[in-house]
Amino acid sequence: MIIVHDFHLLADGARASLLKTIEEPDGETVMIMLSDDVPDTMITIVSRCVRIDFQPITDELIIKQLVDDGVDQKKATAVARVAAGDLERARVLINDPSLASRTELFANVPSRLNGTTSRAIEIAAELLSAVESSLASYESKQEAELAELEERVKFLGERGSGRKILTDKHKRELRRYKTDELRSGLRMLTLVYSEALKKSTEATAHHQTDSYVRAVKKIRDASVALRLNVNEKLLFENLLMSLPSINN
């Protein structure tokens, strides 16, 4: 069995080189391509595969599992809200002491924007720094897994590429975790602008409500872009420079 992770990130040339293998399997090998989405460039390959769509785990199921793990209901609910349907991520976030402050940091962005480039760049740097710091909880988990592998090697005398395989796996996981954290922050931004739109009244200027609608679309577009190999710093700076301020 061959599992190809993050298939959506492969360059067109790499996908093309796999096409013949997928079209003419040897009858014994099963290939599983894991992809966050299916862009038009993957249509040919998809037509040769059996497609299985997996939905995120519901917040209710995550809360139940966390409570079963011994987490109190209130904390489990808060974590499930930002875990985006990922139980493994939820279990990491449980031990993240900065989760609440990071969530608040993203929620306060619209009220801090003032239309200047300097402020947008400043806030973008704060957001990226906060997310980078959040990786510590995940790195601790990975260090424990690596230590466990080293102990097993010493005890059983195992040899081979076990360490490299695990290290490569950790790199993919860390990248995915960081992307998930950034997208979680963007979901919080979407929520803030959506709430502002709901609270709009007839007295609210038409151009202001329109700016909230455009903001939600821009944030969602940025979230989609994060699935690709983009420059996160430039992405967030450009996004924040385009978003309106919300005066509470």
PDB file of C-alpha atoms in Angstrom:
ATOM      1  CA  MET A   1       0.000   0.000   0.000  1.00  0.00           C
ATOM      2  CA  ILE A   2       1.306   3.446  -0.969  1.00  0.00           C
ATOM      3  CA  ILE A   3      -0.084   6.532   0.785  1.00  0.00           C
ATOM      4  CA  VAL A   4       0.593   9.921  -0.815  1.00  0.00           C
ATOM      5  CA  HIS A   5       0.051  12.722   1.698  1.00  0.00           C
ATOM      6  CA  ASP A   6      -0.956  16.278   0.703  1.00  0.00           C
ATOM      7  CA  PHE A   7      -1.553  15.236  -2.896  1.00  0.00           C
ATOM      8  CA  HIS A   8      -3.047  18.666  -3.638  1.00  0.00           C
ATOM      9  CA  LEU A   9       0.389  20.227  -3.075  1.00  0.00           C
ATOM     10  CA  LEU A  10       2.154  18.182  -5.759  1.00  0.00           C
ATOM     11  CA  ALA A  11       3.380  20.083  -8.789  1.00  0.00           C
ATOM     12  CA  ASP A  12       1.658  19.325 -12.091  1.00  0.00           C
ATOM     13  CA  GLY A  13       4.769  17.520 -13.331  1.00  0.00           C
ATOM     14  CA  ALA A  14       4.827  15.240 -10.294  1.00  0.00           C
ATOM     15  CA  ARG A  15       1.152  14.390 -10.757  1.00  0.00           C
ATOM     16  CA  ALA A  16       1.739  13.635 -14.432  1.00  0.00           C
ATOM     17  CA  SER A  17       4.560  11.230 -13.574  1.00  0.00           C
ATOM     18  CA  LEU A  18       2.178   9.290 -11.324  1.00  0.00           C
ATOM     19  CA  LEU A  19      -0.621   9.104 -13.885  1.00  0.00           C
ATOM     20  CA  LYS A  20       0.730   6.060 -15.753  1.00  0.00           C
ATOM     21  CA  THR A  21       1.225   4.170 -12.494  1.00  0.00           C
ATOM     22  CA  ILE A  22      -2.340   4.952 -11.457  1.00  0.00           C
ATOM     23  CA  GLU A  23      -3.762   4.055 -14.878  1.00  0.00           C
ATOM     24  CA  GLU A  24      -1.907   0.738 -15.059  1.00  0.00           C
ATOM     25  CA  PRO A  25      -1.723  -0.690 -11.526  1.00  0.00           C
ATOM     26  CA  ASP A  26       0.198  -3.927 -11.015  1.00  0.00           C
ATOM     27  CA  GLY A  27      -2.793  -5.593  -9.403  1.00  0.00           C
ATOM     28  CA  GLU A  28      -1.138  -5.924  -6.006  1.00  0.00           C
ATOM     29  CA  THR A  29      -0.466  -2.326  -4.990  1.00  0.00           C
ATOM     30  CA  VAL A  30      -3.126  -0.037  -3.547  1.00  0.00           C
ATOM     31  CA  MET A  31      -2.466   3.706  -3.805  1.00  0.00           C
ATOM     32  CA  ILE A  32      -4.223   6.158  -1.526  1.00  0.00           C
ATOM     33  CA  MET A  33      -3.976   9.869  -2.378  1.00  0.00           C
ATOM     34  CA  LEU A  34      -4.874  12.191   0.480  1.00  0.00           C
ATOM     35  CA  SER A  35      -5.965  15.640  -0.684  1.00  0.00           C
ATOM     36  CA  ASP A  36      -7.585  18.640   0.998  1.00  0.00           C
ATOM     37  CA  ASP A  37      -9.371  19.556  -2.213  1.00  0.00           C
ATOM     38  CA  VAL A  38      -9.651  18.513  -5.861  1.00  0.00           C
ATOM     39  CA  PRO A  39      -8.591  21.304  -8.242  1.00  0.00           C
ATOM     40  CA  ASP A  40      -9.275  21.112 -11.978  1.00  0.00           C
ATOM     41  CA  THR A  41      -5.687  20.008 -12.598  1.00  0.00           C
ATOM     42  CA  MET A  42      -6.463  16.724 -10.810  1.00  0.00           C
ATOM     43  CA  ILE A  43      -9.561  15.774 -12.838  1.00  0.00           C
ATOM     44  CA  THR A  44      -7.762  13.169 -14.974  1.00  0.00           C
ATOM     45  CA  ILE A  45      -6.274  11.403 -11.967  1.00  0.00           C
ATOM     46  CA  VAL A  46      -9.540  11.559 -10.034  1.00  0.00           C
ATOM     47  CA  SER A  47     -11.347   9.873 -12.936  1.00  0.00           C
ATOM     48  CA  ARG A  48      -9.053   6.862 -12.465  1.00  0.00           C
ATOM     49  CA  CYS A  49      -9.721   6.612  -8.733  1.00  0.00           C
ATOM     50  CA  VAL A  50     -12.497   5.801  -6.317  1.00  0.00           C
ATOM     51  CA  ARG A  51     -13.207   9.069  -4.532  1.00  0.00           C
ATOM     52  CA  ILE A  52     -14.124   8.999  -0.849  1.00  0.00           C
ATOM     53  CA  ASP A  53     -15.051  12.290   0.836  1.00  0.00           C
ATOM     54  CA  PHE A  54     -14.526  12.536   4.593  1.00  0.00           C
ATOM     55  CA  GLN A  55     -16.404  15.138   6.603  1.00  0.00           C
ATOM     56  CA  PRO A  56     -14.943  16.842   9.699  1.00  0.00           C
ATOM     57  CA  ILE A  57     -15.917  15.308  13.025  1.00  0.00           C
ATOM     58  CA  THR A  58     -18.790  17.251  14.591  1.00  0.00           C
ATOM     59  CA  ASP A  59     -18.142  19.475  17.594  1.00  0.00           C
ATOM     60  CA  GLU A  60     -20.548  17.328  19.615  1.00  0.00           C
ATOM     61  CA  LEU A  61     -18.525  14.162  19.008  1.00  0.00           C
ATOM     62  CA  ILE A  62     -15.246  15.921  19.800  1.00  0.00           C
ATOM     63  CA  ILE A  63     -16.694  17.316  23.036  1.00  0.00           C
ATOM     64  CA  LYS A  64     -17.973  13.878  24.035  1.00  0.00           C
ATOM     65  CA  GLN A  65     -14.618  12.238  23.369  1.00  0.00           C
ATOM     66  CA  LEU A  66     -12.691  14.933  25.257  1.00  0.00           C
ATOM     67  CA  VAL A  67     -15.050  14.641  28.222  1.00  0.00           C
ATOM     68  CA  ASP A  68     -14.580  10.859  28.116  1.00  0.00           C
ATOM     69  CA  ASP A  69     -10.825  11.555  28.193  1.00  0.00           C
ATOM     70  CA  GLY A  70     -11.303  13.466  31.454  1.00  0.00           C
ATOM     71  CA  VAL A  71     -11.510  17.056  30.166  1.00  0.00           C
ATOM     72  CA  ASP A  72     -14.123  19.274  31.806  1.00  0.00           C
ATOM     73  CA  GLN A  73     -17.162  20.184  29.702  1.00  0.00           C
ATOM     74  CA  LYS A  74     -16.454  23.924  29.446  1.00  0.00           C
ATOM     75  CA  LYS A  75     -12.884  23.500  28.248  1.00  0.00           C
ATOM     76  CA  ALA A  76     -13.870  20.697  25.870  1.00  0.00           C
ATOM     77  CA  THR A  77     -16.512  22.944  24.308  1.00  0.00           C
ATOM     78  CA  ALA A  78     -14.056  25.836  23.855  1.00  0.00           C
ATOM     79  CA  VAL A  79     -11.473  23.585  22.232  1.00  0.00           C
ATOM     80  CA  ALA A  80     -13.974  21.851  19.943  1.00  0.00           C
ATOM     81  CA  ARG A  81     -15.029  25.244  18.618  1.00  0.00           C
ATOM     82  CA  VAL A  82     -11.566  25.910  17.180  1.00  0.00           C
ATOM     83  CA  ALA A  83     -10.461  22.347  16.397  1.00  0.00           C
ATOM     84  CA  ALA A  84     -12.181  22.389  12.980  1.00  0.00           C
ATOM     85  CA  GLY A  85     -13.382  18.816  13.274  1.00  0.00           C
ATOM     86  CA  ASP A  86      -9.929  17.379  14.026  1.00  0.00           C
ATOM     87  CA  LEU A  87      -9.869  15.239  17.183  1.00  0.00           C
ATOM     88  CA  GLU A  88      -6.080  14.901  17.239  1.00  0.00           C
ATOM     89  CA  ARG A  89      -5.705  18.663  17.022  1.00  0.00           C
ATOM     90  CA  ALA A  90      -8.284  19.084  19.789  1.00  0.00           C
ATOM     91  CA  ARG A  91      -6.219  16.854  22.067  1.00  0.00           C
ATOM     92  CA  VAL A  92      -3.143  18.979  21.402  1.00  0.00           C
ATOM     93  CA  LEU A  93      -5.058  22.221  22.014  1.00  0.00           C
ATOM     94  CA  ILE A  94      -6.238  20.943  25.401  1.00  0.00           C
ATOM     95  CA  ASN A  95      -2.651  21.362  26.624  1.00  0.00           C
ATOM     96  CA  ASP A  96      -2.125  24.720  24.896  1.00  0.00           C
ATOM     97  CA  PRO A  97      -2.123  27.444  27.594  1.00  0.00           C
ATOM     98  CA  SER A  98      -2.175  30.232  25.004  1.00  0.00           C
ATOM     99  CA  LEU A  99      -5.317  29.087  23.169  1.00  0.00           C
ATOM    100  CA  ALA A 100      -7.658  31.614  24.810  1.00  0.00           C
ATOM    101  CA  SER A 101      -5.303  34.570  24.329  1.00  0.00           C
ATOM    102  CA  ARG A 102      -4.634  33.586  20.710  1.00  0.00           C
ATOM    103  CA  THR A 103      -8.349  33.352  19.972  1.00  0.00           C
ATOM    104  CA  GLU A 104      -8.877  36.775  21.551  1.00  0.00           C
ATOM    105  CA  LEU A 105      -5.982  38.212  19.535  1.00  0.00           C
ATOM    106  CA  PHE A 106      -7.687  37.267  16.262  1.00  0.00           C
ATOM    107  CA  ALA A 107     -11.105  38.397  17.510  1.00  0.00           C
ATOM    108  CA  ASN A 108      -9.759  41.874  18.332  1.00  0.00           C
ATOM    109  CA  VAL A 109      -8.173  42.463  14.919  1.00  0.00           C
ATOM    110  CA  PRO A 110     -11.120  44.359  13.311  1.00  0.00           C
ATOM    111  CA  SER A 111     -11.296  46.847  16.191  1.00  0.00           C
ATOM    112  CA  ARG A 112      -7.537  47.507  15.981  1.00  0.00           C
ATOM    113  CA  LEU A 113      -7.345  48.173  12.253  1.00  0.00           C
ATOM    114  CA  ASN A 114      -7.171  51.852  11.330  1.00  0.00           C
ATOM    115  CA  GLY A 115      -6.702  51.759   7.569  1.00  0.00           C
ATOM    116  CA  THR A 116      -2.934  52.250   7.641  1.00  0.00           C
ATOM    117  CA  THR A 117      -0.381  49.902   6.145  1.00  0.00           C
ATOM    118  CA  SER A 118       1.858  50.108   9.206  1.00  0.00           C
ATOM    119  CA  ARG A 119      -0.911  48.940  11.538  1.00  0.00           C
ATOM    120  CA  ALA A 120      -1.829  46.047   9.230  1.00  0.00           C
ATOM    121  CA  ILE A 121       1.805  44.907   9.053  1.00  0.00           C
ATOM    122  CA  GLU A 122       2.149  45.201  12.834  1.00  0.00           C
ATOM    123  CA  ILE A 123      -0.954  43.098  13.524  1.00  0.00           C
ATOM    124  CA  ALA A 124      -0.015  40.505  10.897  1.00  0.00           C
ATOM    125  CA  ALA A 125       3.350  40.034  12.616  1.00  0.00           C
ATOM    126  CA  GLU A 126       1.624  39.567  15.984  1.00  0.00           C
ATOM    127  CA  LEU A 127      -0.769  36.963  14.596  1.00  0.00           C
ATOM    128  CA  LEU A 128       1.948  34.942  12.882  1.00  0.00           C
ATOM    129  CA  SER A 129       4.155  35.111  15.972  1.00  0.00           C
ATOM    130  CA  ALA A 130       1.314  33.869  18.187  1.00  0.00           C
ATOM    131  CA  VAL A 131       0.632  30.942  15.873  1.00  0.00           C
ATOM    132  CA  GLU A 132       4.342  30.119  15.652  1.00  0.00           C
ATOM    133  CA  SER A 133       4.517  30.038  19.460  1.00  0.00           C
ATOM    134  CA  SER A 134       1.524  27.697  19.581  1.00  0.00           C
ATOM    135  CA  LEU A 135       3.555  25.017  17.806  1.00  0.00           C
ATOM    136  CA  ALA A 136       5.384  24.314  21.077  1.00  0.00           C
ATOM    137  CA  SER A 137       2.589  22.046  22.333  1.00  0.00           C
ATOM    138  CA  TYR A 138       2.691  20.011  19.145  1.00  0.00           C
ATOM    139  CA  GLU A 139       6.487  19.870  19.109  1.00  0.00           C
ATOM    140  CA  SER A 140       6.445  18.487  22.669  1.00  0.00           C
ATOM    141  CA  LYS A 141       4.163  15.688  21.518  1.00  0.00           C
ATOM    142  CA  GLN A 142       6.465  14.931  18.605  1.00  0.00           C
ATOM    143  CA  GLU A 143       9.554  14.920  20.832  1.00  0.00           C
ATOM    144  CA  ALA A 144       7.853  12.319  23.035  1.00  0.00           C
ATOM    145  CA  GLU A 145       7.131  10.153  19.974  1.00  0.00           C
ATOM    146  CA  LEU A 146      10.744  10.455  18.835  1.00  0.00           C
ATOM    147  CA  ALA A 147      12.037   9.565  22.304  1.00  0.00           C
ATOM    148  CA  GLU A 148       9.762   6.514  22.325  1.00  0.00           C
ATOM    149  CA  LEU A 149      11.195   5.430  18.976  1.00  0.00           C
ATOM    150  CA  GLU A 150      14.764   5.856  20.235  1.00  0.00           C
ATOM    151  CA  GLU A 151      13.991   3.735  23.297  1.00  0.00           C
ATOM    152  CA  ARG A 152      12.515   1.015  21.115  1.00  0.00           C
ATOM    153  CA  VAL A 153      15.607   1.039  18.900  1.00  0.00           C
ATOM    154  CA  LYS A 154      17.857   0.663  21.950  1.00  0.00           C
ATOM    155  CA  PHE A 155      15.738  -2.119  23.424  1.00  0.00           C
ATOM    156  CA  LEU A 156      15.030  -4.140  20.288  1.00  0.00           C
ATOM    157  CA  GLY A 157      18.057  -3.187  18.256  1.00  0.00           C
ATOM    158  CA  GLU A 158      15.907  -2.041  15.337  1.00  0.00           C
ATOM    159  CA  ARG A 159      17.627  -0.551  12.335  1.00  0.00           C
ATOM    160  CA  GLY A 160      16.524   1.176   9.164  1.00  0.00           C
ATOM    161  CA  SER A 161      14.780   4.429   8.298  1.00  0.00           C
ATOM    162  CA  GLY A 162      12.382   4.527  11.235  1.00  0.00           C
ATOM    163  CA  ARG A 163      13.737   7.831  12.505  1.00  0.00           C
ATOM    164  CA  LYS A 164      13.671   9.472   9.071  1.00  0.00           C
ATOM    165  CA  ILE A 165      10.130   8.255   8.402  1.00  0.00           C
ATOM    166  CA  LEU A 166       8.963   9.643  11.736  1.00  0.00           C
ATOM    167  CA  THR A 167      10.828  12.932  11.221  1.00  0.00           C
ATOM    168  CA  ASP A 168       9.282  13.380   7.773  1.00  0.00           C
ATOM    169  CA  LYS A 169       5.871  12.595   9.235  1.00  0.00           C
ATOM    170  CA  HIS A 170       6.423  15.197  11.964  1.00  0.00           C
ATOM    171  CA  LYS A 171       7.326  17.850   9.391  1.00  0.00           C
ATOM    172  CA  ARG A 172       4.072  17.215   7.520  1.00  0.00           C
ATOM    173  CA  GLU A 173       2.077  17.241  10.744  1.00  0.00           C
ATOM    174  CA  LEU A 174       3.662  20.477  11.946  1.00  0.00           C
ATOM    175  CA  ARG A 175       2.976  22.177   8.642  1.00  0.00           C
ATOM    176  CA  ARG A 176      -0.642  21.005   8.702  1.00  0.00           C
ATOM    177  CA  TYR A 177      -1.048  22.067  12.331  1.00  0.00           C
ATOM    178  CA  LYS A 178       0.272  25.563  11.598  1.00  0.00           C
ATOM    179  CA  THR A 179      -2.046  25.904   8.614  1.00  0.00           C
ATOM    180  CA  ASP A 180      -4.973  24.716  10.733  1.00  0.00           C
ATOM    181  CA  GLU A 181      -4.147  27.307  13.394  1.00  0.00           C
ATOM    182  CA  LEU A 182      -3.992  30.118  10.843  1.00  0.00           C
ATOM    183  CA  ARG A 183      -7.273  29.027   9.287  1.00  0.00           C
ATOM    184  CA  SER A 184      -8.829  28.767  12.742  1.00  0.00           C
ATOM    185  CA  GLY A 185      -7.842  32.380  13.360  1.00  0.00           C
ATOM    186  CA  LEU A 186      -9.365  33.385  10.033  1.00  0.00           C
ATOM    187  CA  ARG A 187     -12.603  31.639  10.997  1.00  0.00           C
ATOM    188  CA  MET A 188     -12.684  33.811  14.114  1.00  0.00           C
ATOM    189  CA  LEU A 189     -12.225  36.900  11.918  1.00  0.00           C
ATOM    190  CA  THR A 190     -15.083  35.735   9.700  1.00  0.00           C
ATOM    191  CA  LEU A 191     -17.274  35.326  12.767  1.00  0.00           C
ATOM    192  CA  VAL A 192     -16.538  38.874  13.963  1.00  0.00           C
ATOM    193  CA  TYR A 193     -17.429  40.458  10.616  1.00  0.00           C
ATOM    194  CA  SER A 194     -20.495  38.229  10.257  1.00  0.00           C
ATOM    195  CA  GLU A 195     -21.707  39.310  13.692  1.00  0.00           C
ATOM    196  CA  ALA A 196     -21.124  42.962  12.790  1.00  0.00           C
ATOM    197  CA  LEU A 197     -23.179  42.421   9.645  1.00  0.00           C
ATOM    198  CA  LYS A 198     -26.032  40.891  11.646  1.00  0.00           C
ATOM    199  CA  LYS A 199     -26.044  43.863  14.011  1.00  0.00           C
ATOM    200  CA  SER A 200     -26.233  46.336  11.146  1.00  0.00           C
ATOM    201  CA  THR A 201     -29.372  48.464  11.185  1.00  0.00           C
ATOM    202  CA  GLU A 202     -31.116  50.659   8.666  1.00  0.00           C
ATOM    203  CA  ALA A 203     -29.087  53.538  10.049  1.00  0.00           C
ATOM    204  CA  THR A 204     -25.841  51.774   9.156  1.00  0.00           C
ATOM    205  CA  ALA A 205     -24.273  53.220   6.040  1.00  0.00           C
ATOM    206  CA  HIS A 206     -24.770  51.041   2.970  1.00  0.00           C
ATOM    207  CA  HIS A 207     -21.072  51.165   2.080  1.00  0.00           C
ATOM    208  CA  GLN A 208     -20.220  49.946   5.581  1.00  0.00           C
ATOM    209  CA  THR A 209     -22.389  46.832   5.381  1.00  0.00           C
ATOM    210  CA  ASP A 210     -21.016  46.148   1.902  1.00  0.00           C
ATOM    211  CA  SER A 211     -17.486  46.361   3.289  1.00  0.00           C
ATOM    212  CA  TYR A 212     -18.345  43.687   5.884  1.00  0.00           C
ATOM    213  CA  VAL A 213     -19.669  41.381   3.158  1.00  0.00           C
ATOM    214  CA  ARG A 214     -16.512  41.885   1.095  1.00  0.00           C
ATOM    215  CA  ALA A 215     -14.388  41.298   4.191  1.00  0.00           C
ATOM    216  CA  VAL A 216     -15.951  37.885   4.786  1.00  0.00           C
ATOM    217  CA  LYS A 217     -15.266  36.887   1.173  1.00  0.00           C
ATOM    218  CA  LYS A 218     -11.651  38.089   1.329  1.00  0.00           C
ATOM    219  CA  ILE A 219     -11.041  36.166   4.547  1.00  0.00           C
ATOM    220  CA  ARG A 220     -12.483  32.985   3.059  1.00  0.00           C
ATOM    221  CA  ASP A 221     -10.345  33.422  -0.059  1.00  0.00           C
ATOM    222  CA  ALA A 222      -7.269  33.800   2.162  1.00  0.00           C
ATOM    223  CA  SER A 223      -8.212  30.640   4.043  1.00  0.00           C
ATOM    224  CA  VAL A 224      -8.381  28.707   0.777  1.00  0.00           C
ATOM    225  CA  ALA A 225      -5.022  30.149  -0.310  1.00  0.00           C
ATOM    226  CA  LEU A 226      -3.402  28.813   2.866  1.00  0.00           C
ATOM    227  CA  ARG A 227      -3.858  25.285   1.512  1.00  0.00           C
ATOM    228  CA  LEU A 228      -1.248  26.124  -1.096  1.00  0.00           C
ATOM    229  CA  ASN A 229       2.407  26.960  -0.655  1.00  0.00           C
ATOM    230  CA  VAL A 230       1.904  30.709  -0.163  1.00  0.00           C
ATOM    231  CA  ASN A 231       3.937  33.342   1.651  1.00  0.00           C
ATOM    232  CA  GLU A 232       1.940  33.601   4.882  1.00  0.00           C
ATOM    233  CA  LYS A 233       3.440  36.958   5.857  1.00  0.00           C
ATOM    234  CA  LEU A 234       2.451  38.625   2.585  1.00  0.00           C
ATOM    235  CA  LEU A 235      -0.936  36.906   2.601  1.00  0.00           C
ATOM    236  CA  PHE A 236      -1.841  38.231   6.046  1.00  0.00           C
ATOM    237  CA  GLU A 237      -0.431  41.698   5.424  1.00  0.00           C
ATOM    238  CA  ASN A 238      -2.379  42.079   2.183  1.00  0.00           C
ATOM    239  CA  LEU A 239      -5.525  40.707   3.790  1.00  0.00           C
ATOM    240  CA  LEU A 240      -5.415  43.025   6.808  1.00  0.00           C
ATOM    241  CA  MET A 241      -4.700  46.051   4.617  1.00  0.00           C
ATOM    242  CA  SER A 242      -7.929  45.307   2.745  1.00  0.00           C
ATOM    243  CA  LEU A 243     -10.205  44.767   5.762  1.00  0.00           C
ATOM    244  CA  PRO A 244     -12.408  47.486   7.290  1.00  0.00           C
ATOM    245  CA  SER A 245     -12.234  48.515  10.914  1.00  0.00           C
ATOM    246  CA  ILE A 246     -15.094  47.752  13.298  1.00  0.00           C
ATOM    247  CA  ASN A 247     -15.616  50.350  15.987  1.00  0.00           C
ATOM    248  CA  ASN A 248     -17.164  48.787  19.076  1.00  0.00           C
TER     249      ASN A 248
END
